[in-house]
Amino acid sequence: MEELIKLAEEAYDNSYSPYSGVRIGAAAKGGSGRIYTGTNIENSSYGATICAERSAIAKAVSEGEKVITALAVTGDIDDYAYPCGICRQVMSEFMGPDAMIGVSGKGKVMKVYKLSELLPSAFEYNRGGNNNNGV
Ligand code: ZN
């Protein structure tokens, strides 16, 4: 998890965040062991913005990963860069309830959570219930 946080820190150097000025980075470890980084990419139409976590997961899935085993997120902010609700939902598509998520921020000691702690009672109706994704 320490390596993932370090890569997430490096990833936010590429942040495109002219509207919020908040730079966020994420690193996702795929089932193959490969690591994919992502950063927040904002848009003048705010709803078109993509968060760092979804950016990293999109890269991983685009490269053939179907499972994310761990993810770390951090930001150039004086607080913890907790994933938003949409990102937590996207994580639940590719991560099992026990998959670990590291969260940090500038000068913060990383906190590590299970996905099930960040997203209890995840919506997985279309997959037939919780943890029906084979991970
Ligand atoms: Zn998000």
mmCIF file of N, CA, C and O and ligand atoms in Angstrom, residues 51 53-54 83-84 87, ligand 1:
data_model
loop_
_atom_site.group_PDB
_atom_site.id
_atom_site.type_symbol
_atom_site.label_atom_id
_atom_site.label_comp_id
_atom_site.label_asym_id
_atom_site.label_seq_id
_atom_site.Cartn_x
_atom_site.Cartn_y
_atom_site.Cartn_z
ATOM 1 N N CYS A 51 -12.794 11.643 -11.709
ATOM 2 C CA CYS A 51 -11.932 11.622 -10.531
ATOM 3 C C CYS A 51 -10.703 10.747 -10.790
ATOM 4 O O CYS A 51 -10.682 9.915 -11.702
ATOM 5 N N GLU A 53 -9.560 8.259 -9.036
ATOM 6 C CA GLU A 53 -9.779 6.828 -8.820
ATOM 7 C C GLU A 53 -10.396 6.186 -10.066
ATOM 8 O O GLU A 53 -9.983 5.114 -10.508
ATOM 9 N N ARG A 54 -11.410 6.863 -10.625
ATOM 10 C CA ARG A 54 -12.044 6.308 -11.823
ATOM 11 C C ARG A 54 -11.111 6.376 -13.019
ATOM 12 O O ARG A 54 -11.156 5.517 -13.899
ATOM 13 N N PRO A 83 -12.536 8.997 -1.359
ATOM 14 C CA PRO A 83 -13.239 8.827 -2.642
ATOM 15 C C PRO A 83 -14.685 9.323 -2.540
ATOM 16 O O PRO A 83 -15.338 9.144 -1.514
ATOM 17 N N CYS A 84 -15.176 9.907 -3.627
ATOM 18 C CA CYS A 84 -16.572 10.339 -3.670
ATOM 19 C C CYS A 84 -17.482 9.115 -3.846
ATOM 20 O O CYS A 84 -17.014 7.996 -4.077
ATOM 21 N N CYS A 87 -17.150 7.165 -7.209
ATOM 22 C CA CYS A 87 -15.942 6.337 -7.260
ATOM 23 C C CYS A 87 -16.092 5.087 -6.401
ATOM 24 O O CYS A 87 -15.657 4.003 -6.779
HETATM 25 ZN ZN ZN B 1 -14.727 10.340 -7.284
#
